[in-house]
mmCIF file with all atom_site columns, C-alpha atoms in Angstrom:
data_model
loop_
_atom_site.group_PDB
_atom_site.id
_atom_site.type_symbol
_atom_site.label_atom_id
_atom_site.label_alt_id
_atom_site.label_comp_id
_atom_site.label_asym_id
_atom_site.label_entity_id
_atom_site.label_seq_id
_atom_site.pdbx_PDB_ins_code
_atom_site.Cartn_x
_atom_site.Cartn_y
_atom_site.Cartn_z
_atom_site.occupancy
_atom_site.B_iso_or_equiv
_atom_site.pdbx_formal_charge
_atom_site.auth_seq_id
_atom_site.auth_comp_id
_atom_site.auth_asym_id
_atom_site.auth_atom_id
_atom_site.pdbx_PDB_model_num
ATOM 1   C CA . UNK L 1 1   ? -69.399  -110.813 7.957  1.00 56.00 ? 1   UNK L CA 1
ATOM 2   C CA . UNK L 1 2   ? -69.491  -110.685 11.726 1.00 57.00 ? 2   UNK L CA 1
ATOM 3   C CA . UNK L 1 3   ? -67.276  -113.393 13.208 1.00 61.00 ? 3   UNK L CA 1
ATOM 4   C CA . UNK L 1 4   ? -67.925  -112.706 16.898 1.00 62.00 ? 4   UNK L CA 1
ATOM 5   C CA . UNK L 1 5   ? -67.052  -110.139 19.522 1.00 58.00 ? 5   UNK L CA 1
ATOM 6   C CA . UNK L 1 6   ? -63.306  -109.695 19.831 1.00 58.00 ? 6   UNK L CA 1
ATOM 7   C CA . UNK L 1 7   ? -62.543  -111.370 16.481 1.00 61.00 ? 7   UNK L CA 1
ATOM 8   C CA . UNK L 1 8   ? -59.366  -110.156 14.754 1.00 60.00 ? 8   UNK L CA 1
ATOM 9   C CA . UNK L 1 9   ? -60.330  -108.407 11.530 1.00 60.00 ? 9   UNK L CA 1
ATOM 10  C CA . UNK L 1 10  ? -56.821  -108.336 10.101 1.00 63.00 ? 10  UNK L CA 1
ATOM 11  C CA . UNK L 1 11  ? -55.921  -105.117 11.900 1.00 60.00 ? 11  UNK L CA 1
ATOM 12  C CA . UNK L 1 12  ? -59.182  -103.406 10.911 1.00 60.00 ? 12  UNK L CA 1
ATOM 13  C CA . UNK L 1 13  ? -61.625  -102.460 13.627 1.00 62.00 ? 13  UNK L CA 1
ATOM 14  C CA . UNK L 1 14  ? -64.854  -104.199 12.670 1.00 82.00 ? 14  UNK L CA 1
ATOM 15  C CA . UNK L 1 15  ? -67.113  -103.270 15.589 1.00 91.00 ? 15  UNK L CA 1
ATOM 16  C CA . UNK L 1 16  ? -68.582  -100.117 17.009 1.00 93.00 ? 16  UNK L CA 1
ATOM 17  C CA . UNK L 1 17  ? -70.883  -98.881  19.719 1.00 94.00 ? 17  UNK L CA 1
ATOM 18  C CA . UNK L 1 18  ? -74.545  -99.804  19.294 1.00 93.00 ? 18  UNK L CA 1
ATOM 19  C CA . UNK L 1 19  ? -77.142  -97.856  21.274 1.00 88.00 ? 19  UNK L CA 1
ATOM 20  C CA . UNK L 1 20  ? -80.075  -100.152 21.998 1.00 85.00 ? 20  UNK L CA 1
ATOM 21  C CA . UNK L 1 21  ? -83.691  -98.995  22.362 1.00 75.00 ? 21  UNK L CA 1
ATOM 22  C CA . UNK L 1 22  ? -83.536  -99.419  26.148 1.00 72.00 ? 22  UNK L CA 1
ATOM 23  C CA . UNK L 1 23  ? -80.642  -96.923  26.373 1.00 74.00 ? 23  UNK L CA 1
ATOM 24  C CA . UNK L 1 24  ? -77.914  -99.526  26.935 1.00 82.00 ? 24  UNK L CA 1
ATOM 25  C CA . UNK L 1 25  ? -74.890  -99.937  24.687 1.00 90.00 ? 25  UNK L CA 1
ATOM 26  C CA . UNK L 1 26  ? -73.074  -102.953 23.233 1.00 94.00 ? 26  UNK L CA 1
ATOM 27  C CA . UNK L 1 27  ? -69.943  -103.101 21.052 1.00 95.00 ? 27  UNK L CA 1
ATOM 28  C CA . UNK L 1 28  ? -70.883  -105.119 17.932 1.00 94.00 ? 28  UNK L CA 1
ATOM 29  C CA . UNK L 1 29  ? -70.844  -105.068 14.134 1.00 92.00 ? 29  UNK L CA 1
ATOM 30  C CA . UNK L 1 30  ? -73.387  -102.871 12.336 1.00 92.00 ? 30  UNK L CA 1
ATOM 31  C CA . UNK L 1 31  ? -75.548  -105.774 11.119 1.00 92.00 ? 31  UNK L CA 1
ATOM 32  C CA . UNK L 1 32  ? -75.874  -107.193 14.634 1.00 93.00 ? 32  UNK L CA 1
ATOM 33  C CA . UNK L 1 33  ? -76.773  -103.721 15.898 1.00 93.00 ? 33  UNK L CA 1
ATOM 34  C CA . UNK L 1 34  ? -79.476  -103.335 13.242 1.00 91.00 ? 34  UNK L CA 1
ATOM 35  C CA . UNK L 1 35  ? -80.908  -106.774 14.036 1.00 92.00 ? 35  UNK L CA 1
ATOM 36  C CA . UNK L 1 36  ? -81.141  -105.748 17.700 1.00 90.00 ? 36  UNK L CA 1
ATOM 37  C CA . UNK L 1 37  ? -83.016  -102.566 16.760 1.00 85.00 ? 37  UNK L CA 1
ATOM 38  C CA . UNK L 1 38  ? -80.070  -100.406 17.786 1.00 87.00 ? 38  UNK L CA 1
ATOM 39  C CA . UNK L 1 39  ? -78.505  -97.252  16.445 1.00 86.00 ? 39  UNK L CA 1
ATOM 40  C CA . UNK L 1 40  ? -74.973  -97.955  15.181 1.00 92.00 ? 40  UNK L CA 1
ATOM 41  C CA . UNK L 1 41  ? -72.484  -95.234  16.175 1.00 91.00 ? 41  UNK L CA 1
ATOM 42  C CA . UNK L 1 42  ? -69.796  -96.108  13.624 1.00 91.00 ? 42  UNK L CA 1
ATOM 43  C CA . UNK L 1 43  ? -66.721  -98.306  13.191 1.00 90.00 ? 43  UNK L CA 1
ATOM 44  C CA . UNK L 1 44  ? -64.219  -97.973  15.981 1.00 89.00 ? 44  UNK L CA 1
ATOM 45  C CA . UNK L 1 45  ? -66.571  -96.271  18.426 1.00 92.00 ? 45  UNK L CA 1
ATOM 46  C CA . UNK L 1 46  ? -66.785  -97.820  21.884 1.00 93.00 ? 46  UNK L CA 1
ATOM 47  C CA . UNK L 1 47  ? -69.559  -97.894  24.449 1.00 92.00 ? 47  UNK L CA 1
ATOM 48  C CA . UNK L 1 48  ? -67.116  -96.775  27.118 1.00 91.00 ? 48  UNK L CA 1
ATOM 49  C CA . UNK L 1 49  ? -66.874  -93.373  25.438 1.00 90.00 ? 49  UNK L CA 1
ATOM 50  C CA . UNK L 1 50  ? -70.330  -93.152  23.821 1.00 86.00 ? 50  UNK L CA 1
ATOM 51  C CA . UNK L 1 51  ? -73.323  -91.458  25.417 1.00 80.00 ? 51  UNK L CA 1
ATOM 52  C CA . UNK L 1 52  ? -76.346  -93.191  23.949 1.00 82.00 ? 52  UNK L CA 1
ATOM 53  C CA . UNK L 1 53  ? -79.355  -90.972  23.416 1.00 71.00 ? 53  UNK L CA 1
ATOM 54  C CA . UNK L 1 54  ? -82.570  -91.658  25.266 1.00 73.00 ? 54  UNK L CA 1
ATOM 55  C CA . UNK L 1 55  ? -84.986  -93.624  23.151 1.00 73.00 ? 55  UNK L CA 1
ATOM 56  C CA . UNK L 1 56  ? -87.752  -91.087  23.853 1.00 84.00 ? 56  UNK L CA 1
ATOM 57  C CA . UNK L 1 57  ? -85.689  -87.912  23.562 1.00 81.00 ? 57  UNK L CA 1
ATOM 58  C CA . UNK L 1 58  ? -87.746  -86.505  20.681 1.00 84.00 ? 58  UNK L CA 1
ATOM 59  C CA . UNK L 1 59  ? -91.339  -86.566  19.555 1.00 87.00 ? 59  UNK L CA 1
ATOM 60  C CA . UNK L 1 60  ? -90.397  -88.826  16.633 1.00 84.00 ? 60  UNK L CA 1
ATOM 61  C CA . UNK L 1 61  ? -88.951  -91.425  19.035 1.00 83.00 ? 61  UNK L CA 1
ATOM 62  C CA . UNK L 1 62  ? -91.606  -91.083  21.752 1.00 87.00 ? 62  UNK L CA 1
ATOM 63  C CA . UNK L 1 63  ? -92.120  -94.093  24.006 1.00 86.00 ? 63  UNK L CA 1
ATOM 64  C CA . UNK L 1 64  ? -95.441  -95.829  23.348 1.00 89.00 ? 64  UNK L CA 1
ATOM 65  C CA . UNK L 1 65  ? -97.925  -95.975  26.202 1.00 91.00 ? 65  UNK L CA 1
ATOM 66  C CA . UNK L 1 66  ? -99.627  -99.272  25.301 1.00 91.00 ? 66  UNK L CA 1
ATOM 67  C CA . UNK L 1 67  ? -102.498 -99.134  27.793 1.00 92.00 ? 67  UNK L CA 1
ATOM 68  C CA . UNK L 1 68  ? -103.801 -97.246  30.800 1.00 92.00 ? 68  UNK L CA 1
ATOM 69  C CA . UNK L 1 69  ? -102.894 -97.404  33.655 1.00 92.00 ? 69  UNK L CA 1
ATOM 70  C CA . UNK L 1 70  ? -99.232  -96.869  32.794 1.00 91.00 ? 70  UNK L CA 1
ATOM 71  C CA . UNK L 1 71  ? -96.179  -96.066  34.877 1.00 88.00 ? 71  UNK L CA 1
ATOM 72  C CA . UNK L 1 72  ? -92.588  -95.391  33.880 1.00 83.00 ? 72  UNK L CA 1
ATOM 73  C CA . UNK L 1 73  ? -89.353  -94.029  35.302 1.00 78.00 ? 73  UNK L CA 1
ATOM 74  C CA . UNK L 1 74  ? -87.281  -91.774  33.077 1.00 76.00 ? 74  UNK L CA 1
ATOM 75  C CA . UNK L 1 75  ? -83.885  -90.305  33.868 1.00 73.00 ? 75  UNK L CA 1
ATOM 76  C CA . UNK L 1 76  ? -83.829  -87.151  31.763 1.00 78.00 ? 76  UNK L CA 1
ATOM 77  C CA . UNK L 1 77  ? -80.342  -86.040  32.818 1.00 74.00 ? 77  UNK L CA 1
ATOM 78  C CA . UNK L 1 78  ? -78.940  -86.571  29.313 1.00 74.00 ? 78  UNK L CA 1
ATOM 79  C CA . UNK L 1 79  ? -82.090  -85.584  27.434 1.00 79.00 ? 79  UNK L CA 1
ATOM 80  C CA . UNK L 1 80  ? -81.779  -82.756  24.956 1.00 80.00 ? 80  UNK L CA 1
ATOM 81  C CA . UNK L 1 81  ? -83.706  -79.501  24.963 1.00 81.00 ? 81  UNK L CA 1
ATOM 82  C CA . UNK L 1 82  ? -85.499  -79.735  21.638 1.00 79.00 ? 82  UNK L CA 1
ATOM 83  C CA . UNK L 1 83  ? -89.259  -79.552  22.145 1.00 83.00 ? 83  UNK L CA 1
ATOM 84  C CA . UNK L 1 84  ? -91.211  -76.305  22.352 1.00 87.00 ? 84  UNK L CA 1
ATOM 85  C CA . UNK L 1 85  ? -91.526  -74.845  25.833 1.00 84.00 ? 85  UNK L CA 1
ATOM 86  C CA . UNK L 1 86  ? -94.845  -75.126  27.594 1.00 86.00 ? 86  UNK L CA 1
ATOM 87  C CA . UNK L 1 87  ? -97.019  -72.032  27.730 1.00 85.00 ? 87  UNK L CA 1
ATOM 88  C CA . UNK L 1 88  ? -97.262  -72.487  31.493 1.00 85.00 ? 88  UNK L CA 1
ATOM 89  C CA . UNK L 1 89  ? -93.473  -72.582  32.083 1.00 79.00 ? 89  UNK L CA 1
ATOM 90  C CA . UNK L 1 90  ? -93.105  -70.340  35.128 1.00 72.00 ? 90  UNK L CA 1
ATOM 91  C CA . UNK L 1 91  ? -89.371  -70.846  35.565 1.00 67.00 ? 91  UNK L CA 1
ATOM 92  C CA . UNK L 1 92  ? -87.843  -70.080  32.189 1.00 65.00 ? 92  UNK L CA 1
ATOM 93  C CA . UNK L 1 93  ? -90.432  -69.342  29.477 1.00 62.00 ? 93  UNK L CA 1
ATOM 94  C CA . UNK L 1 94  ? -88.093  -67.214  27.384 1.00 64.00 ? 94  UNK L CA 1
ATOM 95  C CA . UNK L 1 95  ? -85.890  -70.095  26.176 1.00 68.00 ? 95  UNK L CA 1
ATOM 96  C CA . UNK L 1 96  ? -88.477  -71.271  23.653 1.00 75.00 ? 96  UNK L CA 1
ATOM 97  C CA . UNK L 1 97  ? -87.542  -74.920  24.240 1.00 79.00 ? 97  UNK L CA 1
ATOM 98  C CA . UNK L 1 98  ? -88.450  -77.460  26.882 1.00 81.00 ? 98  UNK L CA 1
ATOM 99  C CA . UNK L 1 99  ? -85.338  -78.331  28.884 1.00 79.00 ? 99  UNK L CA 1
ATOM 100 C CA . UNK L 1 100 ? -84.312  -82.005  29.181 1.00 81.00 ? 100 UNK L CA 1
ATOM 101 C CA . UNK L 1 101 ? -87.569  -83.201  27.650 1.00 86.00 ? 101 UNK L CA 1
ATOM 102 C CA . UNK L 1 102 ? -88.720  -86.800  27.252 1.00 88.00 ? 102 UNK L CA 1
ATOM 103 C CA . UNK L 1 103 ? -91.646  -87.836  25.073 1.00 90.00 ? 103 UNK L CA 1
ATOM 104 C CA . UNK L 1 104 ? -94.479  -90.358  25.261 1.00 91.00 ? 104 UNK L CA 1
ATOM 105 C CA . UNK L 1 105 ? -97.252  -91.164  22.776 1.00 92.00 ? 105 UNK L CA 1
ATOM 106 C CA . UNK L 1 106 ? -100.718 -92.491  23.580 1.00 93.00 ? 106 UNK L CA 1
ATOM 107 C CA . UNK L 1 107 ? -103.645 -93.404  21.326 1.00 94.00 ? 107 UNK L CA 1
ATOM 108 C CA . UNK L 1 108 ? -106.850 -93.320  23.339 1.00 95.00 ? 108 UNK L CA 1
ATOM 109 C CA . UNK L 1 109 ? -108.691 -96.647  23.412 1.00 95.00 ? 109 UNK L CA 1
ATOM 110 C CA . UNK L 1 110 ? -111.858 -94.876  24.545 1.00 95.00 ? 110 UNK L CA 1
ATOM 111 C CA . UNK L 1 111 ? -113.130 -91.353  25.055 1.00 97.00 ? 111 UNK L CA 1
ATOM 112 C CA . UNK L 1 112 ? -112.581 -90.369  28.666 1.00 95.00 ? 112 UNK L CA 1
ATOM 113 C CA . UNK L 1 113 ? -110.973 -87.895  31.031 1.00 95.00 ? 113 UNK L CA 1
ATOM 114 C CA . UNK L 1 114 ? -107.325 -88.979  31.149 1.00 94.00 ? 114 UNK L CA 1
ATOM 115 C CA . UNK L 1 115 ? -105.253 -88.076  34.199 1.00 93.00 ? 115 UNK L CA 1
ATOM 116 C CA . UNK L 1 116 ? -101.534 -87.655  33.537 1.00 91.00 ? 116 UNK L CA 1
ATOM 117 C CA . UNK L 1 117 ? -99.023  -86.938  36.277 1.00 88.00 ? 117 UNK L CA 1
ATOM 118 C CA . UNK L 1 118 ? -95.286  -86.567  36.709 1.00 83.00 ? 118 UNK L CA 1
ATOM 119 C CA . UNK L 1 119 ? -93.326  -86.574  39.930 1.00 77.00 ? 119 UNK L CA 1
ATOM 120 C CA . UNK L 1 120 ? -89.681  -85.605  40.379 1.00 71.00 ? 120 UNK L CA 1
ATOM 121 C CA . UNK L 1 121 ? -87.484  -88.202  42.054 1.00 65.00 ? 121 UNK L CA 1
ATOM 122 C CA . UNK L 1 122 ? -86.867  -86.200  45.232 1.00 61.00 ? 122 UNK L CA 1
ATOM 123 C CA . UNK L 1 123 ? -84.990  -89.128  46.752 1.00 59.00 ? 123 UNK L CA 1
ATOM 124 C CA . UNK L 1 124 ? -82.053  -88.383  44.457 1.00 57.00 ? 124 UNK L CA 1
ATOM 125 C CA . UNK L 1 125 ? -81.878  -84.700  45.352 1.00 55.00 ? 125 UNK L CA 1
ATOM 126 C CA . UNK L 1 126 ? -83.329  -83.544  42.033 1.00 55.00 ? 126 UNK L CA 1
ATOM 127 C CA . UNK L 1 127 ? -83.612  -79.782  41.974 1.00 58.00 ? 127 UNK L CA 1
ATOM 128 C CA . UNK L 1 128 ? -85.681  -79.174  38.884 1.00 65.00 ? 128 UNK L CA 1
ATOM 129 C CA . UNK L 1 129 ? -89.274  -78.163  38.417 1.00 69.00 ? 129 UNK L CA 1
ATOM 130 C CA . UNK L 1 130 ? -91.069  -80.609  36.107 1.00 78.00 ? 130 UNK L CA 1
ATOM 131 C CA . UNK L 1 131 ? -93.428  -79.283  33.449 1.00 83.00 ? 131 UNK L CA 1
ATOM 132 C CA . UNK L 1 132 ? -96.014  -81.485  31.797 1.00 86.00 ? 132 UNK L CA 1
ATOM 133 C CA . UNK L 1 133 ? -97.589  -80.799  28.396 1.00 90.00 ? 133 UNK L CA 1
ATOM 134 C CA . UNK L 1 134 ? -100.023 -82.626  26.130 1.00 94.00 ? 134 UNK L CA 1
ATOM 135 C CA . UNK L 1 135 ? -99.596  -82.060  22.383 1.00 93.00 ? 135 UNK L CA 1
ATOM 136 C CA . UNK L 1 136 ? -101.651 -83.119  19.377 1.00 91.00 ? 136 UNK L CA 1
ATOM 137 C CA . UNK L 1 137 ? -98.975  -84.730  17.194 1.00 85.00 ? 137 UNK L CA 1
ATOM 138 C CA . UNK L 1 138 ? -95.338  -84.516  16.103 1.00 86.00 ? 138 UNK L CA 1
ATOM 139 C CA . UNK L 1 139 ? -96.090  -82.371  13.071 1.00 86.00 ? 139 UNK L CA 1
ATOM 140 C CA . UNK L 1 140 ? -97.840  -79.310  14.478 1.00 88.00 ? 140 UNK L CA 1
ATOM 141 C CA . UNK L 1 141 ? -96.907  -79.880  18.152 1.00 90.00 ? 141 UNK L CA 1
ATOM 142 C CA . UNK L 1 142 ? -99.963  -77.867  19.145 1.00 92.00 ? 142 UNK L CA 1
ATOM 143 C CA . UNK L 1 143 ? -100.186 -77.619  22.907 1.00 92.00 ? 143 UNK L CA 1
ATOM 144 C CA . UNK L 1 144 ? -103.478 -78.953  24.263 1.00 95.00 ? 144 UNK L CA 1
ATOM 145 C CA . UNK L 1 145 ? -102.700 -78.716  27.990 1.00 93.00 ? 145 UNK L CA 1
ATOM 146 C CA . UNK L 1 146 ? -99.837  -77.606  30.232 1.00 90.00 ? 146 UNK L CA 1
ATOM 147 C CA . UNK L 1 147 ? -99.076  -77.924  33.953 1.00 87.00 ? 147 UNK L CA 1
ATOM 148 C CA . UNK L 1 148 ? -96.372  -76.137  35.941 1.00 82.00 ? 148 UNK L CA 1
ATOM 149 C CA . UNK L 1 149 ? -98.033  -75.777  39.292 1.00 67.00 ? 149 UNK L CA 1
ATOM 150 C CA . UNK L 1 150 ? -95.178  -74.856  41.568 1.00 58.00 ? 150 UNK L CA 1
ATOM 151 C CA . UNK L 1 151 ? -91.465  -74.541  41.945 1.00 52.00 ? 151 UNK L CA 1
ATOM 152 C CA . UNK L 1 152 ? -89.016  -72.073  40.561 1.00 53.00 ? 152 UNK L CA 1
ATOM 153 C CA . UNK L 1 153 ? -86.305  -74.437  39.370 1.00 50.00 ? 153 UNK L CA 1
ATOM 154 C CA . UNK L 1 154 ? -84.123  -73.800  42.405 1.00 51.00 ? 154 UNK L CA 1
ATOM 155 C CA . UNK L 1 155 ? -85.395  -76.510  44.746 1.00 51.00 ? 155 UNK L CA 1
ATOM 156 C CA . UNK L 1 156 ? -87.194  -79.827  44.703 1.00 54.00 ? 156 UNK L CA 1
ATOM 157 C CA . UNK L 1 157 ? -90.093  -79.802  42.271 1.00 58.00 ? 157 UNK L CA 1
ATOM 158 C CA . UNK L 1 158 ? -93.582  -81.038  43.016 1.00 67.00 ? 158 UNK L CA 1
ATOM 159 C CA . UNK L 1 159 ? -95.919  -83.355  41.150 1.00 74.00 ? 159 UNK L CA 1
ATOM 160 C CA . UNK L 1 160 ? -97.666  -81.952  38.080 1.00 82.00 ? 160 UNK L CA 1
ATOM 161 C CA . UNK L 1 161 ? -101.092 -83.226  37.034 1.00 87.00 ? 161 UNK L CA 1
ATOM 162 C CA . UNK L 1 162 ? -103.183 -82.754  33.892 1.00 91.00 ? 162 UNK L CA 1
ATOM 163 C CA . UNK L 1 163 ? -106.709 -84.037  33.388 1.00 92.00 ? 163 UNK L CA 1
ATOM 164 C CA . UNK L 1 164 ? -107.497 -83.926  29.678 1.00 94.00 ? 164 UNK L CA 1
ATOM 165 C CA . UNK L 1 165 ? -110.549 -85.206  27.741 1.00 96.00 ? 165 UNK L CA 1
ATOM 166 C CA . UNK L 1 166 ? -109.222 -87.664  25.153 1.00 95.00 ? 166 UNK L CA 1
ATOM 167 C CA . UNK L 1 167 ? -111.152 -88.995  22.164 1.00 96.00 ? 167 UNK L CA 1
ATOM 168 C CA . UNK L 1 168 ? -111.132 -92.680  21.179 1.00 96.00 ? 168 UNK L CA 1
ATOM 169 C CA . UNK L 1 169 ? -108.715 -93.299  18.308 1.00 95.00 ? 169 UNK L CA 1
ATOM 170 C CA . UNK L 1 170 ? -106.941 -89.945  18.657 1.00 94.00 ? 170 UNK L CA 1
ATOM 171 C CA . UNK L 1 171 ? -103.203 -89.881  19.322 1.00 93.00 ? 171 UNK L CA 1
ATOM 172 C CA . UNK L 1 172 ? -101.617 -87.512  21.831 1.00 93.00 ? 172 UNK L CA 1
#
């Protein structure tokens, strides 16, 4: 039973790093971590030496877009390369995987032409070329649209934009 942060457990380490859904980390017992919706990293682990995964680093953990318009900032520095590459990838199409990908999920409230855009944070000196794809679901991962308008991965990227006709009730 958790007795509080820093409690002596008779020489046994009773806490571990807990990666929270917002990407932060706290050192707590496993039950406290679970109650907070976190991912427990194990007894004796510490946040100081734990790199918590992004909460939208895979299709299965995609961040929900609750309504349109929507805006978000994502630092994909620690994101893994696990999704399929976009068919329009002009910089490195041969890898077969999207590099440093982050995922979002949206269920259309109405049928319309949805405009999706991504802009690199050029104020931080980012030197990557963003690629934007729309996929049908996490099972087939069928590509419905792809944008890689400019950039070669060696300098600041430019905004990518997709306009895609969505159908009410469908999830993308």
